[in-house]
Amino acid sequence: MAERPAGRARPGKAVGGRLLRGVGVSSGIAIGPAHVVDAGALQAPEYLVPEDGVEAEVQRFAGAADKARRQVRKLKAKAAALPDSAAEEVGFLLDAHFAMLSGSRLIRGVERRVRQDRLNAEAAVQAEITSIAQTFADMEDAYLAARVADVREVGQRLLRNLMQHKYQAFSFLPEGCIVLAEELSPADTALMDPRRIAGFATMLGGAEGHTAIMARSLGLPAVLGTLGLLQGVHNGDTVVVDGIAGQVCVNPSPEVLAEYRRRRAELLAERAQLKSLRKLPSVTRDGTAVTLNANLELPRELDGAIDVGAAGIGLLRTEFLFMNRDDLPDEDEQTEVMTRIVESMDGKPVTARTLDIGGEKIATALRGYFSEPTNPALGLRAIRLSLKEPKLLETQLAAMLRAGAHGNLRILLPMISSVAEVRRVREIMANVVRRLRRRGVKIANPLPKLGIMIEIPGAALSADGLAPFCDFFAIGTNDLIQYTLAIDRGDEQVADLYDPLHPAVLRLVQFTTEAALRARIPVSICGEMAGDPRYTALLLGLGIRELSMAPNNLLLVKRRLRGLDLVEATRRARTIMDQTDQGRIAALLDDFNDAAA
């Protein structure tokens, strides 16, 4: 069985056990005992809010309540696909939760406690829940007493949103277990050690969200957006997560379990066979060299990147330094971590991206730097946050300059939209260089190349104007697709509209590539498209010669490109770029791939 990318579940034959369908976001098959993540009771912090901070605290609570309403709406939309009676029952329950989050006594009471008592929002929520529960209990009414559980559940949802991250204790789980949860954040996923966790599944989440990207990077089989996942499942139940078919099977029959084990063994054998490609050159059939780099979400993936023979690190996401902690990493800590990575690559290039916090990637320690935006994907994030809080950027640049003294390091700026932003970063970097030199600190010499992510349509369309101010481009297709097609890539409700083969997306990639080639600067792709062999021929045909991807996908892409004739791929890419229909584009690409298989 040849490995293929993860995807949405297709109708399948009935199997022993309970079969659930979702969206396969990270390929592979995991089998193990279930660990159900209990949302559990959170310990709410309690403190007095300064008088001039009360309105900001009320707004912070309003943001948490708004997020809770969106979560409940998502859950209700998913519940509609359950069998009739279950859909009705769950729908009534979620309607009640939604009502509690919309101008109810709970909401009004929390706002009053923040304003009158100057309590922080978490403590105000906890106090209001306790008060409502006591009121219901005093009425000695069995129906109202049963509603207390609902009030507490809504309160816990508000607390989780206010506290933004609840640390998950994955390190104490039994080896080989399967994590099942309503939702997991990228920060939660970052805590999963593939040596201990076999895979995971959630009720919420889409294929292109950052949790999915983290799963692929860690090589963990994963299925998101799984209907009814947590109903009737208990810790210790045998669970199969099929990240290829997008299916979760709970307590499969012995026959079905044996079949999954056979398929998993085939996949492992295929991956072992792929390792024979590790030392072979990354060249097409007609001898064109292609650089294959690895993306790193976490330092512990470094060994995997080296094992598959990555030519370098094409994207080092530095967000891991800020996640799952309550303080900010200082310059020395960041320098030490990045130096270790640069030295481990032994002269091969490492492209370190400055902080891209915001959107779905939240760091607790940065919570005070920005309020909850109405639309996180379009708010204060990435380079916008770094330029608004230049101390953050100065610290990162200083660490990168120092780490660059130990090897080949490039600096990458996320979410650039204008020349002015690049100029401002260069000014800040020049000041940091002068400060470090005055202190006699050893830094990179020559200074690191400075490049930008092309991930906003406006940046792609002005790539000609940006190129003279940049040393290289890296096309981030994940956000480029999201912003071009106006699709929340973490929302499973619109996951089917997220299409890398949309003509608008391909034209932006083509426009950016041609602008870089005319300016004679390197251009790479570091989004998820780069790691899917389905797109390799098209990207090479458009002129891309450098790809960066999750280490687990690198040998799959190498196998594909070594079987390609670049002249034929370029001819097919030209034909594709003449098309206006996504279906026709997909058919042309798949036919080309099938003919080469």
Short mmCIF file of N, CA, C and O in Angstrom, two decimals, residues 168-275:
data_model
loop_
_atom_site.label_atom_id
_atom_site.label_comp_id
_atom_site.label_asym_id
_atom_site.label_seq_id
_atom_site.Cartn_x
_atom_site.Cartn_y
_atom_site.Cartn_z
N GLN A 168 -1.31 20.68 29.16
CA GLN A 168 -1.71 19.28 29.13
C GLN A 168 -0.56 18.41 29.64
O GLN A 168 0.57 18.59 29.23
N ALA A 169 -0.89 17.51 30.55
CA ALA A 169 0.16 16.67 31.15
C ALA A 169 0.35 15.42 30.31
O ALA A 169 0.03 14.31 30.72
N PHE A 170 0.87 15.57 29.10
CA PHE A 170 1.04 14.43 28.21
C PHE A 170 2.24 13.57 28.60
O PHE A 170 2.33 12.41 28.20
N SER A 171 3.17 14.15 29.34
CA SER A 171 4.41 13.43 29.62
C SER A 171 4.19 12.23 30.55
O SER A 171 5.06 11.37 30.65
N PHE A 172 3.03 12.18 31.23
CA PHE A 172 2.80 11.08 32.17
C PHE A 172 1.88 10.01 31.59
O PHE A 172 1.48 9.10 32.29
N LEU A 173 1.55 10.13 30.33
CA LEU A 173 0.64 9.15 29.73
C LEU A 173 1.36 7.85 29.43
O LEU A 173 2.58 7.83 29.21
N PRO A 174 0.61 6.75 29.39
CA PRO A 174 1.23 5.47 29.04
C PRO A 174 1.81 5.52 27.63
O PRO A 174 1.25 6.17 26.74
N GLU A 175 2.90 4.85 27.43
CA GLU A 175 3.55 4.85 26.11
C GLU A 175 2.62 4.24 25.06
O GLU A 175 1.98 3.21 25.30
N GLY A 176 2.56 4.89 23.90
CA GLY A 176 1.77 4.36 22.80
C GLY A 176 0.30 4.71 22.84
O GLY A 176 -0.50 4.14 22.09
N CYS A 177 -0.12 5.65 23.70
CA CYS A 177 -1.55 5.92 23.82
C CYS A 177 -2.03 6.90 22.74
O CYS A 177 -1.24 7.57 22.08
N ILE A 178 -3.34 6.93 22.57
CA ILE A 178 -4.00 7.80 21.60
C ILE A 178 -4.73 8.90 22.37
O ILE A 178 -5.56 8.59 23.24
N VAL A 179 -4.45 10.14 22.08
CA VAL A 179 -5.08 11.26 22.79
C VAL A 179 -6.37 11.65 22.04
O VAL A 179 -6.34 11.87 20.83
N LEU A 180 -7.48 11.71 22.78
CA LEU A 180 -8.77 12.12 22.22
C LEU A 180 -9.24 13.36 22.98
O LEU A 180 -9.22 13.38 24.21
N ALA A 181 -9.65 14.41 22.25
CA ALA A 181 -10.03 15.66 22.91
C ALA A 181 -11.04 16.40 22.07
O ALA A 181 -11.19 16.15 20.87
N GLU A 182 -11.74 17.34 22.72
CA GLU A 182 -12.64 18.20 21.95
C GLU A 182 -11.84 19.05 20.98
O GLU A 182 -12.17 19.19 19.82
N GLU A 183 -10.76 19.64 21.48
CA GLU A 183 -9.92 20.50 20.65
C GLU A 183 -8.53 20.55 21.26
O GLU A 183 -8.38 20.50 22.48
N LEU A 184 -7.52 20.63 20.44
CA LEU A 184 -6.15 20.78 20.91
C LEU A 184 -5.54 21.99 20.22
O LEU A 184 -5.67 22.16 19.00
N SER A 185 -4.87 22.82 20.98
CA SER A 185 -4.21 23.99 20.41
C SER A 185 -2.85 23.57 19.85
O SER A 185 -2.32 22.50 20.19
N PRO A 186 -2.25 24.41 19.02
CA PRO A 186 -0.87 24.12 18.58
C PRO A 186 0.08 23.96 19.77
O PRO A 186 0.98 23.12 19.74
N ALA A 187 -0.14 24.77 20.81
CA ALA A 187 0.74 24.66 21.98
C ALA A 187 0.56 23.32 22.68
O ALA A 187 1.53 22.71 23.14
N ASP A 188 -0.69 22.82 22.76
CA ASP A 188 -0.93 21.49 23.33
C ASP A 188 -0.18 20.44 22.50
O ASP A 188 0.49 19.55 23.05
N THR A 189 -0.31 20.54 21.19
CA THR A 189 0.29 19.55 20.31
C THR A 189 1.81 19.55 20.43
O THR A 189 2.47 18.51 20.33
N ALA A 190 2.36 20.74 20.65
CA ALA A 190 3.82 20.85 20.78
C ALA A 190 4.34 20.05 21.97
O ALA A 190 5.52 19.69 22.01
N LEU A 191 3.46 19.79 22.95
CA LEU A 191 3.89 19.04 24.14
C LEU A 191 3.87 17.53 23.92
O LEU A 191 4.28 16.77 24.80
N MET A 192 3.37 17.09 22.79
CA MET A 192 3.28 15.65 22.54
C MET A 192 4.62 15.10 22.05
O MET A 192 5.18 15.58 21.07
N ASP A 193 5.09 14.10 22.73
CA ASP A 193 6.34 13.44 22.34
C ASP A 193 5.98 12.20 21.52
O ASP A 193 5.35 11.27 22.05
N PRO A 194 6.36 12.16 20.24
CA PRO A 194 6.00 10.99 19.41
C PRO A 194 6.54 9.68 19.95
O PRO A 194 6.03 8.62 19.58
N ARG A 195 7.52 9.74 20.82
CA ARG A 195 8.01 8.48 21.41
C ARG A 195 7.02 7.95 22.45
O ARG A 195 7.10 6.80 22.85
N ARG A 196 6.09 8.81 22.88
CA ARG A 196 5.14 8.39 23.91
C ARG A 196 3.71 8.39 23.37
O ARG A 196 2.91 7.51 23.72
N ILE A 197 3.39 9.38 22.55
CA ILE A 197 2.03 9.49 22.00
C ILE A 197 2.01 8.88 20.60
O ILE A 197 2.82 9.23 19.75
N ALA A 198 1.07 7.96 20.36
CA ALA A 198 1.02 7.29 19.06
C ALA A 198 0.25 8.10 18.03
O ALA A 198 0.51 8.00 16.82
N GLY A 199 -0.73 8.91 18.47
CA GLY A 199 -1.54 9.68 17.55
C GLY A 199 -2.61 10.41 18.34
O GLY A 199 -2.74 10.24 19.55
N PHE A 200 -3.42 11.21 17.63
CA PHE A 200 -4.50 11.88 18.34
C PHE A 200 -5.66 12.18 17.41
O PHE A 200 -5.52 12.16 16.17
N ALA A 201 -6.82 12.46 18.02
CA ALA A 201 -8.02 12.83 17.27
C ALA A 201 -8.79 13.86 18.09
O ALA A 201 -8.77 13.83 19.32
N THR A 202 -9.46 14.77 17.40
CA THR A 202 -10.25 15.80 18.08
C THR A 202 -11.59 15.97 17.38
O THR A 202 -11.78 15.54 16.25
N MET A 203 -12.50 16.65 18.08
CA MET A 203 -13.81 16.95 17.49
C MET A 203 -13.74 18.18 16.59
O MET A 203 -14.49 18.29 15.63
N LEU A 204 -12.88 19.14 16.95
CA LEU A 204 -12.79 20.39 16.20
C LEU A 204 -11.43 20.49 15.52
O LEU A 204 -10.46 19.87 15.94
N GLY A 205 -11.38 21.34 14.49
CA GLY A 205 -10.10 21.58 13.82
C GLY A 205 -10.15 21.19 12.36
O GLY A 205 -10.91 20.30 11.97
N GLY A 206 -9.33 21.88 11.54
CA GLY A 206 -9.30 21.62 10.11
C GLY A 206 -7.93 21.17 9.64
O GLY A 206 -6.95 21.21 10.40
N ALA A 207 -7.86 20.79 8.38
CA ALA A 207 -6.65 20.18 7.85
C ALA A 207 -5.49 21.15 7.71
O ALA A 207 -4.33 20.73 7.69
N GLU A 208 -5.77 22.44 7.59
CA GLU A 208 -4.69 23.38 7.34
C GLU A 208 -4.39 24.27 8.53
O GLU A 208 -3.62 25.21 8.42
N GLY A 209 -5.03 24.03 9.68
CA GLY A 209 -4.73 24.79 10.88
C GLY A 209 -3.36 24.42 11.42
O GLY A 209 -2.74 23.45 10.99
N HIS A 210 -2.89 25.21 12.39
CA HIS A 210 -1.54 24.98 12.85
C HIS A 210 -1.41 23.72 13.69
O HIS A 210 -0.33 23.13 13.77
N THR A 211 -2.49 23.28 14.32
CA THR A 211 -2.45 22.00 15.03
C THR A 211 -2.18 20.87 14.04
O THR A 211 -1.38 19.96 14.32
N ALA A 212 -2.81 20.94 12.87
CA ALA A 212 -2.57 19.92 11.84
C ALA A 212 -1.13 19.98 11.33
O ALA A 212 -0.48 18.95 11.14
N ILE A 213 -0.64 21.20 11.13
CA ILE A 213 0.75 21.35 10.66
C ILE A 213 1.71 20.76 11.69
O ILE A 213 2.68 20.07 11.35
N MET A 214 1.42 21.03 12.97
CA MET A 214 2.28 20.51 14.04
C MET A 214 2.25 18.98 14.03
O MET A 214 3.29 18.32 14.21
N ALA A 215 1.08 18.39 13.82
CA ALA A 215 0.96 16.92 13.78
C ALA A 215 1.81 16.34 12.66
O ALA A 215 2.52 15.35 12.84
N ARG A 216 1.73 16.95 11.48
CA ARG A 216 2.52 16.45 10.34
C ARG A 216 4.01 16.60 10.63
O ARG A 216 4.81 15.73 10.28
N SER A 217 4.36 17.72 11.25
CA SER A 217 5.77 17.94 11.53
C SER A 217 6.31 16.91 12.52
O SER A 217 7.45 16.45 12.40
N LEU A 218 5.48 16.53 13.48
CA LEU A 218 5.90 15.54 14.48
C LEU A 218 5.74 14.11 13.97
O LEU A 218 6.20 13.17 14.63
N GLY A 219 5.07 13.96 12.82
CA GLY A 219 4.86 12.62 12.29
C GLY A 219 3.83 11.83 13.08
O GLY A 219 3.88 10.59 13.10
N LEU A 220 2.88 12.52 13.69
CA LEU A 220 1.85 11.85 14.49
C LEU A 220 0.59 11.65 13.64
O LEU A 220 0.01 12.63 13.17
N PRO A 221 0.14 10.42 13.44
CA PRO A 221 -1.14 10.23 12.75
C PRO A 221 -2.24 10.99 13.49
O PRO A 221 -2.32 10.93 14.73
N ALA A 222 -3.07 11.72 12.74
CA ALA A 222 -4.08 12.56 13.41
C ALA A 222 -5.30 12.71 12.53
O ALA A 222 -5.21 12.81 11.31
N VAL A 223 -6.47 12.75 13.20
CA VAL A 223 -7.75 13.00 12.54
C VAL A 223 -8.45 14.10 13.34
O VAL A 223 -8.63 13.98 14.55
N LEU A 224 -8.84 15.19 12.67
CA LEU A 224 -9.54 16.29 13.34
C LEU A 224 -10.97 16.36 12.81
O LEU A 224 -11.32 15.73 11.81
N GLY A 225 -11.79 17.17 13.50
CA GLY A 225 -13.17 17.35 13.04
C GLY A 225 -13.98 16.06 13.06
O GLY A 225 -14.75 15.79 12.15
N THR A 226 -13.81 15.26 14.13
CA THR A 226 -14.44 13.93 14.19
C THR A 226 -15.76 13.98 14.95
O THR A 226 -15.79 14.24 16.15
N LEU A 227 -16.85 13.72 14.26
CA LEU A 227 -18.17 13.76 14.88
C LEU A 227 -18.32 12.72 15.98
O LEU A 227 -17.92 11.57 15.81
N GLY A 228 -18.88 13.13 17.10
CA GLY A 228 -19.21 12.19 18.17
C GLY A 228 -18.03 11.50 18.79
O GLY A 228 -18.18 10.43 19.41
N LEU A 229 -16.86 12.09 18.70
CA LEU A 229 -15.64 11.41 19.12
C LEU A 229 -15.66 11.00 20.59
O LEU A 229 -15.24 9.90 20.93
N LEU A 230 -16.14 11.90 21.46
CA LEU A 230 -16.00 11.65 22.89
C LEU A 230 -17.21 10.94 23.51
O LEU A 230 -17.23 10.73 24.72
N GLN A 231 -18.19 10.59 22.69
CA GLN A 231 -19.38 9.93 23.23
C GLN A 231 -19.11 8.44 23.44
O GLN A 231 -18.81 7.72 22.48
N GLY A 232 -19.19 8.01 24.68
CA GLY A 232 -19.08 6.59 24.97
C GLY A 232 -17.69 6.01 24.90
O GLY A 232 -17.52 4.79 24.91
N VAL A 233 -16.68 6.84 24.82
CA VAL A 233 -15.31 6.33 24.80
C VAL A 233 -14.68 6.57 26.18
O VAL A 233 -14.92 7.59 26.82
N HIS A 234 -13.89 5.60 26.63
CA HIS A 234 -13.30 5.68 27.97
C HIS A 234 -11.80 5.47 27.89
O HIS A 234 -11.28 4.86 26.94
N ASN A 235 -11.12 5.97 28.89
CA ASN A 235 -9.68 5.74 28.97
C ASN A 235 -9.40 4.24 28.92
O ASN A 235 -10.04 3.45 29.60
N GLY A 236 -8.43 3.88 28.10
CA GLY A 236 -8.05 2.48 28.00
C GLY A 236 -8.71 1.73 26.86
O GLY A 236 -8.26 0.64 26.49
N ASP A 237 -9.82 2.28 26.29
CA ASP A 237 -10.43 1.63 25.13
C ASP A 237 -9.41 1.56 23.99
O ASP A 237 -8.60 2.47 23.81
N THR A 238 -9.47 0.50 23.22
CA THR A 238 -8.57 0.40 22.06
C THR A 238 -9.08 1.31 20.94
O THR A 238 -10.25 1.25 20.57
N VAL A 239 -8.18 2.15 20.44
CA VAL A 239 -8.56 3.11 19.40
C VAL A 239 -7.58 3.03 18.25
O VAL A 239 -6.37 2.88 18.45
N VAL A 240 -8.11 3.15 17.04
CA VAL A 240 -7.29 3.23 15.83
C VAL A 240 -7.50 4.62 15.22
O VAL A 240 -8.65 5.03 15.02
N VAL A 241 -6.42 5.35 14.97
CA VAL A 241 -6.49 6.62 14.26
C VAL A 241 -5.88 6.40 12.88
O VAL A 241 -4.69 6.13 12.77
N ASP A 242 -6.72 6.49 11.87
CA ASP A 242 -6.26 6.30 10.49
C ASP A 242 -6.17 7.69 9.83
O ASP A 242 -7.17 8.22 9.33
N GLY A 243 -4.98 8.27 9.87
CA GLY A 243 -4.79 9.62 9.34
C GLY A 243 -4.85 9.68 7.83
O GLY A 243 -4.94 10.78 7.27
N ILE A 244 -4.78 8.55 7.15
CA ILE A 244 -4.86 8.53 5.69
C ILE A 244 -6.32 8.58 5.24
O ILE A 244 -6.70 9.39 4.40
N ALA A 245 -7.14 7.73 5.84
CA ALA A 245 -8.55 7.67 5.46
C ALA A 245 -9.39 8.69 6.22
O ALA A 245 -10.55 8.91 5.88
N GLY A 246 -8.82 9.32 7.26
CA GLY A 246 -9.60 10.26 8.06
C GLY A 246 -10.64 9.56 8.90
O GLY A 246 -11.80 9.98 8.98
N GLN A 247 -10.26 8.45 9.54
CA GLN A 247 -11.21 7.66 10.32
C GLN A 247 -10.64 7.34 11.70
O GLN A 247 -9.43 7.20 11.87
N VAL A 248 -11.56 7.22 12.66
CA VAL A 248 -11.21 6.77 14.00
C VAL A 248 -12.09 5.57 14.31
O VAL A 248 -13.31 5.64 14.14
N CYS A 249 -11.49 4.50 14.76
CA CYS A 249 -12.25 3.29 15.10
C CYS A 249 -12.05 2.99 16.58
O CYS A 249 -10.91 2.85 17.05
N VAL A 250 -13.17 2.93 17.33
CA VAL A 250 -13.12 2.67 18.77
C VAL A 250 -13.52 1.23 19.03
O VAL A 250 -14.56 0.76 18.56
N ASN A 251 -12.68 0.54 19.77
CA ASN A 251 -12.91 -0.87 20.12
C ASN A 251 -13.23 -1.73 18.89
O ASN A 251 -14.31 -2.35 18.78
N PRO A 252 -12.31 -1.79 17.93
CA PRO A 252 -12.55 -2.60 16.73
C PRO A 252 -12.57 -4.10 17.07
O PRO A 252 -11.98 -4.52 18.07
N SER A 253 -13.24 -4.86 16.22
CA SER A 253 -13.26 -6.31 16.41
C SER A 253 -11.85 -6.86 16.16
O SER A 253 -11.02 -6.20 15.52
N PRO A 254 -11.54 -8.08 16.63
CA PRO A 254 -10.21 -8.66 16.40
C PRO A 254 -9.84 -8.70 14.92
O PRO A 254 -8.70 -8.46 14.55
N GLU A 255 -10.84 -8.99 14.04
CA GLU A 255 -10.55 -9.07 12.60
C GLU A 255 -10.16 -7.70 12.04
O GLU A 255 -9.21 -7.57 11.26
N VAL A 256 -10.92 -6.68 12.46
CA VAL A 256 -10.64 -5.32 11.97
C VAL A 256 -9.30 -4.83 12.51
O VAL A 256 -8.51 -4.21 11.79
N LEU A 257 -9.05 -5.13 13.76
CA LEU A 257 -7.78 -4.71 14.36
C LEU A 257 -6.60 -5.36 13.63
O LEU A 257 -5.58 -4.69 13.36
N ALA A 258 -6.74 -6.61 13.27
CA ALA A 258 -5.67 -7.30 12.54
C ALA A 258 -5.43 -6.66 11.18
O ALA A 258 -4.30 -6.53 10.73
N GLU A 259 -6.52 -6.23 10.53
CA GLU A 259 -6.38 -5.57 9.22
C GLU A 259 -5.64 -4.23 9.35
O GLU A 259 -4.77 -3.91 8.55
N TYR A 260 -6.00 -3.47 10.39
CA TYR A 260 -5.29 -2.20 10.60
C TYR A 260 -3.80 -2.45 10.89
O TYR A 260 -2.93 -1.72 10.42
N ARG A 261 -3.52 -3.49 11.66
CA ARG A 261 -2.11 -3.79 11.97
C ARG A 261 -1.35 -4.18 10.70
O ARG A 261 -0.18 -3.84 10.53
N ARG A 262 -2.02 -4.91 9.81
CA ARG A 262 -1.37 -5.28 8.55
C ARG A 262 -1.06 -4.04 7.72
O ARG A 262 0.03 -3.88 7.18
N ARG A 263 -2.03 -3.13 7.65
CA ARG A 263 -1.81 -1.91 6.86
C ARG A 263 -0.71 -1.04 7.48
O ARG A 263 0.10 -0.46 6.78
N ARG A 264 -0.69 -0.96 8.80
CA ARG A 264 0.36 -0.17 9.45
C ARG A 264 1.73 -0.76 9.17
O ARG A 264 2.70 -0.03 8.93
N ALA A 265 1.83 -2.09 9.20
CA ALA A 265 3.12 -2.73 8.93
C ALA A 265 3.59 -2.41 7.51
O ALA A 265 4.78 -2.18 7.25
N GLU A 266 2.65 -2.37 6.55
CA GLU A 266 3.01 -2.02 5.17
C GLU A 266 3.54 -0.59 5.09
O GLU A 266 4.51 -0.33 4.37
N LEU A 267 2.90 0.31 5.80
CA LEU A 267 3.35 1.71 5.78
C LEU A 267 4.74 1.84 6.36
O LEU A 267 5.61 2.56 5.82
N LEU A 268 4.97 1.16 7.46
CA LEU A 268 6.30 1.24 8.09
C LEU A 268 7.36 0.65 7.17
O LEU A 268 8.48 1.16 7.09
N ALA A 269 7.01 -0.43 6.44
CA ALA A 269 7.97 -1.03 5.52
C ALA A 269 8.28 -0.06 4.38
O ALA A 269 9.43 0.07 3.93
N GLU A 270 7.25 0.66 3.91
CA GLU A 270 7.47 1.62 2.83
C GLU A 270 8.39 2.75 3.28
O GLU A 270 9.28 3.19 2.56
N ARG A 271 8.17 3.23 4.49
CA ARG A 271 9.01 4.31 5.00
C ARG A 271 10.46 3.84 5.16
O ARG A 271 11.41 4.60 4.92
N ALA A 272 10.62 2.61 5.59
CA ALA A 272 11.98 2.08 5.71
C ALA A 272 12.65 2.02 4.35
O ALA A 272 13.85 2.32 4.20
N GLN A 273 11.87 1.66 3.33
CA GLN A 273 12.41 1.59 1.97
C GLN A 273 12.81 2.98 1.48
O GLN A 273 13.80 3.15 0.76
N LEU A 274 12.02 3.99 1.84
CA LEU A 274 12.32 5.36 1.40
C LEU A 274 13.69 5.83 1.89
O LEU A 274 14.32 6.67 1.27
N LYS A 275 14.13 5.29 3.00
CA LYS A 275 15.42 5.74 3.56
C LYS A 275 16.58 5.48 2.61
O LYS A 275 17.64 6.09 2.75
#
